[in-house]
Tab-separated table of C-alpha atoms in Angstrom:
chain	number	residue	atom	x	y	z
A	5	UNK	CA	140.600	235.984	118.887
A	6	UNK	CA	137.811	235.134	116.478
A	7	UNK	CA	135.139	237.779	115.882
A	8	UNK	CA	131.527	236.627	115.696
A	9	UNK	CA	129.214	239.209	114.207
A	10	UNK	CA	125.656	239.889	115.239
A	11	UNK	CA	124.558	238.393	111.916
A	12	UNK	CA	126.249	235.096	112.787
A	13	UNK	CA	124.756	235.096	116.286
A	14	UNK	CA	121.336	235.458	114.671
A	15	UNK	CA	122.140	232.597	112.289
A	16	UNK	CA	123.111	230.399	115.229
A	17	UNK	CA	119.896	231.323	116.994
A	18	UNK	CA	117.838	230.369	113.931
A	19	UNK	CA	119.520	226.987	113.557
A	20	UNK	CA	120.115	225.962	117.169
A	21	UNK	CA	116.663	227.069	118.356
A	22	UNK	CA	114.937	225.367	115.426
A	23	UNK	CA	113.252	228.537	114.246
A	24	UNK	CA	114.348	228.523	110.604
A	25	UNK	CA	111.899	226.519	108.495
A	26	UNK	CA	114.371	223.801	107.469
A	27	UNK	CA	115.324	223.111	111.107
A	28	UNK	CA	111.841	222.715	112.593
A	29	UNK	CA	110.620	219.498	114.171
A	30	UNK	CA	107.329	218.055	115.378
A	31	UNK	CA	109.067	216.283	118.280
A	32	UNK	CA	108.397	218.330	121.466
A	33	UNK	CA	111.224	216.591	123.326
A	34	UNK	CA	113.672	217.557	120.592
A	35	UNK	CA	112.523	221.171	120.894
A	36	UNK	CA	113.208	221.051	124.644
A	37	UNK	CA	116.653	219.572	124.039
A	38	UNK	CA	117.478	222.261	121.508
A	39	UNK	CA	116.544	225.018	123.971
A	40	UNK	CA	117.957	223.198	127.047
A	41	UNK	CA	114.597	223.723	128.811
A	42	UNK	CA	111.170	225.212	128.078
A	43	UNK	CA	109.807	227.984	130.286
A	44	UNK	CA	106.700	226.700	132.034
A	45	UNK	CA	105.605	229.423	134.462
A	46	UNK	CA	102.705	229.938	132.070
A	47	UNK	CA	101.489	226.467	130.961
A	48	UNK	CA	100.602	227.746	127.486
A	49	UNK	CA	104.230	228.736	126.828
A	50	UNK	CA	105.358	225.110	126.696
A	51	UNK	CA	102.838	224.259	123.991
A	52	UNK	CA	103.233	227.453	121.977
A	53	UNK	CA	107.041	227.326	122.085
A	54	UNK	CA	106.948	223.799	120.680
A	55	UNK	CA	104.353	224.745	118.057
A	56	UNK	CA	106.434	227.708	116.847
A	57	UNK	CA	109.261	225.289	116.050
A	58	UNK	CA	107.064	222.602	114.521
A	59	UNK	CA	105.591	222.012	111.113
A	60	UNK	CA	102.236	220.383	111.761
A	61	UNK	CA	102.460	220.021	115.533
A	62	UNK	CA	99.193	219.863	117.494
A	63	UNK	CA	98.558	220.272	121.261
A	64	UNK	CA	97.974	216.539	121.648
A	65	UNK	CA	101.567	215.762	120.681
A	66	UNK	CA	102.930	218.000	123.432
A	67	UNK	CA	100.482	216.541	125.935
A	68	UNK	CA	101.541	213.017	124.956
A	69	UNK	CA	105.234	213.858	125.427
A	70	UNK	CA	104.486	215.249	128.889
A	71	UNK	CA	101.953	212.814	130.298
A	72	UNK	CA	101.808	209.638	128.184
A	73	UNK	CA	105.313	209.028	126.873
A	74	UNK	CA	106.712	211.017	129.832
A	75	UNK	CA	109.839	212.097	128.002
A	76	UNK	CA	109.390	215.621	129.416
A	77	UNK	CA	109.139	216.611	133.066
A	78	UNK	CA	108.044	219.792	134.870
A	79	UNK	CA	110.426	221.038	137.527
A	80	UNK	CA	111.463	224.104	139.504
A	81	UNK	CA	114.986	225.010	138.474
A	82	UNK	CA	116.894	228.124	137.397
A	83	UNK	CA	115.937	231.316	139.267
A	84	UNK	CA	113.154	229.462	141.102
A	85	UNK	CA	111.292	229.303	137.810
A	86	UNK	CA	109.167	226.459	136.456
A	87	UNK	CA	110.626	224.659	133.444
A	88	UNK	CA	109.864	221.611	131.339
A	89	UNK	CA	113.030	219.580	130.772
A	90	UNK	CA	113.915	216.365	128.939
A	91	UNK	CA	113.711	213.461	131.367
A	92	UNK	CA	117.263	212.350	130.601
A	93	UNK	CA	118.659	215.697	131.774
A	94	UNK	CA	116.569	215.860	134.952
A	95	UNK	CA	119.582	214.780	137.095
A	96	UNK	CA	121.572	217.745	135.743
A	97	UNK	CA	118.912	220.312	136.628
A	98	UNK	CA	118.302	218.660	139.982
A	99	UNK	CA	121.913	218.797	141.147
A	100	UNK	CA	122.820	222.065	139.398
A	101	UNK	CA	119.847	224.136	140.594
A	102	UNK	CA	116.946	222.395	142.299
A	103	UNK	CA	118.745	220.915	145.314
A	104	UNK	CA	119.903	224.361	146.433
A	105	UNK	CA	116.420	225.735	145.827
A	106	UNK	CA	114.835	222.963	147.911
A	107	UNK	CA	117.148	223.699	150.828
A	108	UNK	CA	116.351	227.434	150.688
A	109	UNK	CA	112.613	226.855	150.507
A	110	UNK	CA	112.733	224.410	153.410
A	111	UNK	CA	114.606	226.934	155.566
A	112	UNK	CA	112.092	229.658	154.717
A	113	UNK	CA	109.049	227.552	155.518
A	114	UNK	CA	110.718	226.183	158.656
A	115	UNK	CA	111.090	229.725	160.030
A	116	UNK	CA	107.369	230.305	159.548
A	117	UNK	CA	106.539	227.050	161.362
A	118	UNK	CA	108.845	227.825	164.283
A	119	UNK	CA	107.689	231.439	164.618
A	120	UNK	CA	104.053	230.294	164.901
A	121	UNK	CA	104.995	227.759	167.564
A	122	UNK	CA	103.838	224.774	165.520
A	123	UNK	CA	107.131	222.958	166.081
A	124	UNK	CA	110.430	223.760	167.749
A	125	UNK	CA	112.322	222.273	164.805
A	126	UNK	CA	110.524	223.459	161.708
A	127	UNK	CA	112.819	221.651	159.304
A	128	UNK	CA	112.273	218.302	160.989
A	129	UNK	CA	108.518	218.905	161.152
A	130	UNK	CA	108.296	219.702	157.435
A	131	UNK	CA	110.630	216.872	156.487
A	132	UNK	CA	108.376	214.412	158.292
A	133	UNK	CA	105.306	215.882	156.590
A	134	UNK	CA	107.062	215.538	153.237
A	135	UNK	CA	107.859	211.874	153.907
A	136	UNK	CA	104.215	211.195	154.718
A	137	UNK	CA	103.025	213.044	151.624
A	138	UNK	CA	105.454	211.215	149.342
A	139	UNK	CA	104.455	207.853	150.803
A	140	UNK	CA	100.794	208.683	150.234
A	141	UNK	CA	101.477	209.647	146.622
A	142	UNK	CA	103.313	206.379	146.026
A	143	UNK	CA	100.224	204.599	147.318
A	144	UNK	CA	97.675	206.721	145.445
A	145	UNK	CA	99.629	207.055	142.205
A	146	UNK	CA	98.388	210.615	141.660
A	147	UNK	CA	96.446	213.186	143.669
A	148	UNK	CA	95.547	216.855	143.867
A	149	UNK	CA	96.774	218.869	146.820
A	150	UNK	CA	93.307	218.674	148.378
A	151	UNK	CA	93.151	214.903	147.960
A	152	UNK	CA	96.603	214.536	149.453
A	153	UNK	CA	95.818	216.681	152.500
A	154	UNK	CA	92.682	214.608	153.077
A	155	UNK	CA	94.895	211.504	153.241
A	156	UNK	CA	97.723	213.100	155.298
A	157	UNK	CA	96.292	215.098	158.255
A	158	UNK	CA	99.534	216.936	159.069
A	159	UNK	CA	99.269	218.749	155.733
A	160	UNK	CA	96.189	220.540	157.057
A	161	UNK	CA	98.307	222.332	159.680
A	162	UNK	CA	97.674	226.090	159.432
A	163	UNK	CA	100.516	228.612	159.566
A	164	UNK	CA	100.390	232.394	159.091
A	165	UNK	CA	103.486	233.358	157.024
A	166	UNK	CA	103.260	237.067	157.897
A	167	UNK	CA	101.334	237.529	161.159
A	168	UNK	CA	100.025	241.025	161.736
A	169	UNK	CA	100.090	241.938	158.048
A	170	UNK	CA	96.755	242.862	156.460
A	171	UNK	CA	97.504	240.777	153.360
A	172	UNK	CA	98.409	237.613	155.268
A	173	UNK	CA	96.205	234.845	156.617
A	174	UNK	CA	96.779	231.335	157.978
A	175	UNK	CA	97.310	228.797	155.225
A	176	UNK	CA	97.780	225.044	155.242
A	177	UNK	CA	101.281	223.699	154.709
A	178	UNK	CA	100.149	221.482	151.801
A	179	UNK	CA	101.530	223.753	149.092
A	180	UNK	CA	104.776	224.346	150.985
A	181	UNK	CA	105.375	220.627	151.366
A	182	UNK	CA	104.619	219.976	147.702
A	183	UNK	CA	106.934	222.806	146.607
A	184	UNK	CA	109.755	221.325	148.699
A	185	UNK	CA	109.085	217.804	147.400
A	186	UNK	CA	109.004	219.127	143.851
A	187	UNK	CA	112.270	221.014	144.283
A	188	UNK	CA	113.799	217.893	145.813
A	189	UNK	CA	112.845	215.988	142.673
A	190	UNK	CA	110.524	213.625	144.523
A	191	UNK	CA	107.163	214.645	143.052
A	192	UNK	CA	106.057	215.872	139.633
A	193	UNK	CA	103.253	218.092	138.416
A	194	UNK	CA	101.280	215.696	136.260
A	195	UNK	CA	98.357	216.063	133.888
A	196	UNK	CA	96.271	219.142	134.734
A	197	UNK	CA	92.566	219.203	135.406
A	198	UNK	CA	91.418	221.131	132.351
A	199	UNK	CA	92.857	222.051	128.968
A	200	UNK	CA	96.491	222.533	128.021
A	201	UNK	CA	96.470	226.108	129.373
A	202	UNK	CA	95.435	224.962	132.874
A	203	UNK	CA	97.759	225.062	135.885
A	204	UNK	CA	95.540	222.963	138.172
A	205	UNK	CA	97.935	220.042	138.257
A	206	UNK	CA	97.584	216.575	139.696
A	207	UNK	CA	100.712	215.513	141.575
A	208	UNK	CA	102.521	212.214	141.014
A	209	UNK	CA	105.608	210.654	142.554
A	210	UNK	CA	108.672	211.175	140.373
A	211	UNK	CA	109.017	207.393	140.190
A	212	UNK	CA	106.110	207.473	137.718
A	213	UNK	CA	108.409	209.360	135.315
A	214	UNK	CA	111.808	207.998	136.342
A	215	UNK	CA	111.821	204.477	137.860
A	216	UNK	CA	113.901	204.597	141.018
A	217	UNK	CA	113.785	208.386	141.172
A	218	UNK	CA	116.125	211.065	139.850
A	219	UNK	CA	119.710	209.754	139.751
A	220	UNK	CA	122.127	211.654	141.971
A	221	UNK	CA	124.887	213.767	140.424
A	222	UNK	CA	127.643	215.791	142.118
A	223	UNK	CA	126.675	219.463	141.966
A	224	UNK	CA	129.944	220.704	140.387
A	225	UNK	CA	129.681	218.171	137.546
A	226	UNK	CA	126.007	219.016	137.038
A	227	UNK	CA	126.675	222.750	136.846
A	228	UNK	CA	129.427	222.133	134.302
A	229	UNK	CA	127.073	219.974	132.217
A	230	UNK	CA	124.340	222.616	132.314
A	231	UNK	CA	126.784	225.396	131.396
A	232	UNK	CA	127.939	223.313	128.440
A	233	UNK	CA	124.370	222.749	127.247
A	234	UNK	CA	123.576	226.449	127.587
A	235	UNK	CA	126.650	227.495	125.614
A	236	UNK	CA	125.802	224.979	122.893
A	237	UNK	CA	122.327	226.484	122.528
A	238	UNK	CA	122.909	230.146	123.420
A	239	UNK	CA	126.592	230.770	122.790
A	240	UNK	CA	128.536	232.779	122.046
A	241	UNK	CA	127.587	235.006	124.940
A	242	UNK	CA	129.220	236.881	127.802
A	243	UNK	CA	129.641	235.116	131.128
A	244	UNK	CA	127.124	237.537	132.660
A	245	UNK	CA	124.360	236.035	130.498
A	246	UNK	CA	125.059	232.560	131.846
A	247	UNK	CA	125.050	233.857	135.410
A	248	UNK	CA	121.690	235.559	134.862
A	249	UNK	CA	120.114	232.537	133.158
A	250	UNK	CA	121.190	230.056	135.822
A	251	UNK	CA	120.810	232.286	138.871
A	252	UNK	CA	124.143	230.959	140.154
A	253	UNK	CA	126.672	232.977	142.085
A	254	UNK	CA	129.695	234.362	140.254
A	255	UNK	CA	131.862	231.729	141.949
A	256	UNK	CA	129.574	228.893	140.828
A	257	UNK	CA	129.593	230.151	137.244
A	258	UNK	CA	133.368	230.470	137.192
A	259	UNK	CA	133.819	226.982	138.698
A	260	UNK	CA	131.458	225.481	136.123
A	261	UNK	CA	133.248	227.158	133.222
A	262	UNK	CA	136.622	226.030	134.557
A	263	UNK	CA	135.474	222.418	134.071
A	264	UNK	CA	134.667	222.781	130.364
A	265	UNK	CA	136.707	223.828	127.329
A	266	UNK	CA	135.750	227.292	126.124
A	267	UNK	CA	137.322	229.978	123.992
A	268	UNK	CA	136.902	233.713	124.164
A	269	UNK	CA	135.515	235.429	121.084
A	270	UNK	CA	134.851	239.035	120.190
A	271	UNK	CA	131.209	240.074	119.936
A	272	UNK	CA	129.702	243.363	118.915
A	273	UNK	CA	129.979	245.197	122.220
A	274	UNK	CA	132.481	243.052	124.070
A	275	UNK	CA	133.930	239.577	124.714
A	276	UNK	CA	131.935	236.365	124.790
A	277	UNK	CA	132.431	232.665	125.387
A	278	UNK	CA	131.973	229.747	123.036
A	279	UNK	CA	132.593	226.028	123.420
A	280	UNK	CA	136.017	225.149	122.091
A	281	UNK	CA	134.558	222.478	119.778
A	282	UNK	CA	131.881	224.826	118.423
A	283	UNK	CA	133.838	227.538	116.650
A	284	UNK	CA	133.002	226.694	113.033
A	285	UNK	CA	130.991	229.388	111.233
A	286	UNK	CA	127.236	228.802	110.988
A	287	UNK	CA	125.718	229.511	107.605
A	288	UNK	CA	122.691	231.760	107.666
A	289	UNK	CA	119.451	229.966	106.737
A	290	UNK	CA	116.820	231.390	104.422
A	291	UNK	CA	114.959	234.382	105.938
A	292	UNK	CA	112.470	233.152	108.474
A	293	UNK	CA	109.564	234.379	110.576
A	294	UNK	CA	108.377	233.262	113.986
A	295	UNK	CA	105.534	234.147	116.323
A	296	UNK	CA	106.807	233.267	119.797
A	297	UNK	CA	104.772	233.199	123.019
A	298	UNK	CA	105.286	235.111	126.231
A	299	UNK	CA	108.326	233.851	128.169
A	300	UNK	CA	109.598	231.824	125.228
A	301	UNK	CA	113.058	230.360	125.985
A	302	UNK	CA	114.737	232.139	123.076
A	303	UNK	CA	114.294	235.784	124.169
A	304	UNK	CA	114.560	234.708	127.821
A	305	UNK	CA	117.913	232.992	127.183
A	306	UNK	CA	120.112	236.074	127.550
A	307	UNK	CA	120.364	239.015	129.910
A	308	UNK	CA	121.784	241.268	127.164
A	309	UNK	CA	119.210	241.223	124.360
A	310	UNK	CA	120.132	244.349	122.401
A	311	UNK	CA	121.468	242.336	119.444
A	312	UNK	CA	118.038	240.914	118.641
A	313	UNK	CA	115.604	243.112	120.586
A	314	UNK	CA	116.643	246.584	119.497
A	315	UNK	CA	114.583	249.449	121.003
A	316	UNK	CA	111.392	247.448	121.549
A	317	UNK	CA	111.692	246.480	125.225
A	318	UNK	CA	109.226	249.082	126.615
A	319	UNK	CA	106.363	247.652	124.561
A	320	UNK	CA	107.215	243.980	124.984
A	321	UNK	CA	108.261	243.562	128.642
A	322	UNK	CA	106.291	243.951	131.844
A	323	UNK	CA	107.709	245.779	134.859
A	324	UNK	CA	109.253	242.591	136.275
A	325	UNK	CA	111.303	241.771	133.198
A	326	UNK	CA	108.967	239.170	131.691
A	327	UNK	CA	108.765	239.267	127.908
A	328	UNK	CA	105.409	239.044	126.194
A	329	UNK	CA	104.478	237.535	122.806
A	330	UNK	CA	106.977	238.538	120.117
A	331	UNK	CA	107.171	238.633	116.328
A	332	UNK	CA	110.512	237.738	114.734
A	333	UNK	CA	111.959	238.274	111.301
A	334	UNK	CA	115.295	236.783	110.314
A	335	UNK	CA	116.856	236.746	113.770
A	336	UNK	CA	115.468	239.866	115.399
A	337	UNK	CA	112.302	240.983	117.123
A	338	UNK	CA	110.243	243.300	114.928
A	339	UNK	CA	106.888	243.347	116.734
A	340	UNK	CA	104.441	241.658	119.056
A	341	UNK	CA	101.101	239.867	118.974
A	342	UNK	CA	98.148	238.837	121.088
A	343	UNK	CA	95.195	236.479	120.909
A	344	UNK	CA	91.914	238.358	120.997
A	345	UNK	CA	88.686	237.096	122.542
A	346	UNK	CA	87.381	235.889	119.182
A	347	UNK	CA	90.561	233.877	118.561
A	348	UNK	CA	92.136	236.312	116.107
A	349	UNK	CA	95.917	236.610	116.343
A	350	UNK	CA	96.483	240.370	116.218
A	351	UNK	CA	99.980	241.365	115.083
A	352	UNK	CA	101.657	244.739	115.338
A	353	UNK	CA	104.973	245.520	113.700
A	354	UNK	CA	107.131	247.934	115.691
A	355	UNK	CA	109.322	248.663	112.676
A	356	UNK	CA	109.057	248.330	108.923
A	357	UNK	CA	110.398	244.846	108.220
A	358	UNK	CA	109.293	244.752	104.576
A	359	UNK	CA	106.667	242.970	102.498
A	360	UNK	CA	108.318	239.545	102.730
A	361	UNK	CA	108.300	239.770	106.504
A	362	UNK	CA	104.631	240.792	106.628
A	363	UNK	CA	103.627	237.883	104.416
A	364	UNK	CA	105.697	235.313	106.352
A	365	UNK	CA	104.494	236.583	109.722
A	366	UNK	CA	100.875	236.435	108.575
A	367	UNK	CA	101.356	232.769	107.715
A	368	UNK	CA	102.881	232.080	111.137
A	369	UNK	CA	100.000	233.893	112.831
A	370	UNK	CA	97.552	231.641	110.985
A	371	UNK	CA	99.440	228.598	112.272
A	372	UNK	CA	99.206	229.896	115.827
A	373	UNK	CA	95.471	230.544	115.488
A	374	UNK	CA	94.956	227.012	114.196
A	375	UNK	CA	97.014	225.593	117.069
A	376	UNK	CA	94.853	227.398	119.636
A	377	UNK	CA	91.671	226.165	118.016
A	378	UNK	CA	88.837	226.979	120.393
A	379	UNK	CA	91.166	227.625	123.356
A	380	UNK	CA	91.489	231.195	124.622
A	381	UNK	CA	94.475	232.086	126.792
A	382	UNK	CA	95.683	235.247	128.520
A	383	UNK	CA	99.446	235.395	129.233
A	384	UNK	CA	100.279	235.125	132.920
A	385	UNK	CA	102.300	238.349	132.659
A	386	UNK	CA	100.694	241.014	130.484
A	387	UNK	CA	102.797	243.590	128.636
A	388	UNK	CA	101.882	247.051	127.301
A	389	UNK	CA	101.558	245.920	123.691
A	390	UNK	CA	99.582	242.803	124.575
A	391	UNK	CA	97.129	244.944	126.554
A	392	UNK	CA	96.763	247.384	123.677
A	393	UNK	CA	96.084	244.674	121.126
A	394	UNK	CA	93.365	243.091	123.275
A	395	UNK	CA	91.713	246.290	124.505
């Protein structure tokens, strides 16, 4: 059994995730391919993750990839989380994750509809509403939720999801229908109303991104393809990391791995998996620095992060397990950062990384400040260190 040291895992991370200077690219789609998918719960993450791996990348290039060239697509996928994925891999995510999510969401919303007496068959009621909404979007080309509900009266149906609870109130089914359509791969969150940090999206039919819609794949083949892509980008890693990242059951993970060629390797702390055709040693690049945004795909790619995170989790994670902005030096997290109200990128080292690290990180922080320009953004999930730096 081959042993892969923590140092080599960090070298792989630098190269595969395009964080080392010589591996950076100004192609946002190539960044997404390298990381399998970009976290998009916070809209700013997509842009900042791409910028951290670019050389002279500007927000307009990411916007063009998303909404003009349409080589990237926003979708609900792993762990019911929003991601931006390369258009060519949309069928993989759809069959591997989103179809199951759509079915679960439809069942949940159907129970609400039936409990309120809106329809005896909630699933059929919502499915019909979804068909009407999709047809309207095909006709309109693009619309906000409000514009769509004005065109499709059934979307204005009010349902109380938690009757009797003080926090609950009747809400229209517009958002529910759009969530289901999005998870089914039939509609896409298009260009937002506002700047690149806005989440007020205009909806479009998926046909505007993929003529004819998302191609259908068998779920087992799709899960195997996604597992292979994850191992290429994040391996070697224990099977438990893949299960966490995908949100699949243990049986689904095992079935996916059974369809691809892997080898077991020894990691610091236990066994891990690697693709059988990816066992050659990876040479460490020159020391590198990175200033990564909250929820960046790199730190969110593994459940077990000790080998690059060290003791810094309490300062850098919120209570729900969301990582905030991080500072990296040569394959490990050494601090965090935040954008202040005046645009300054405030950095705090959580350990002494040395003079070279401080100089390189300062240069990366300047790049981030320039990328923001006049835009001011607060991470969707705030962490202890981020709060301290902006107090």
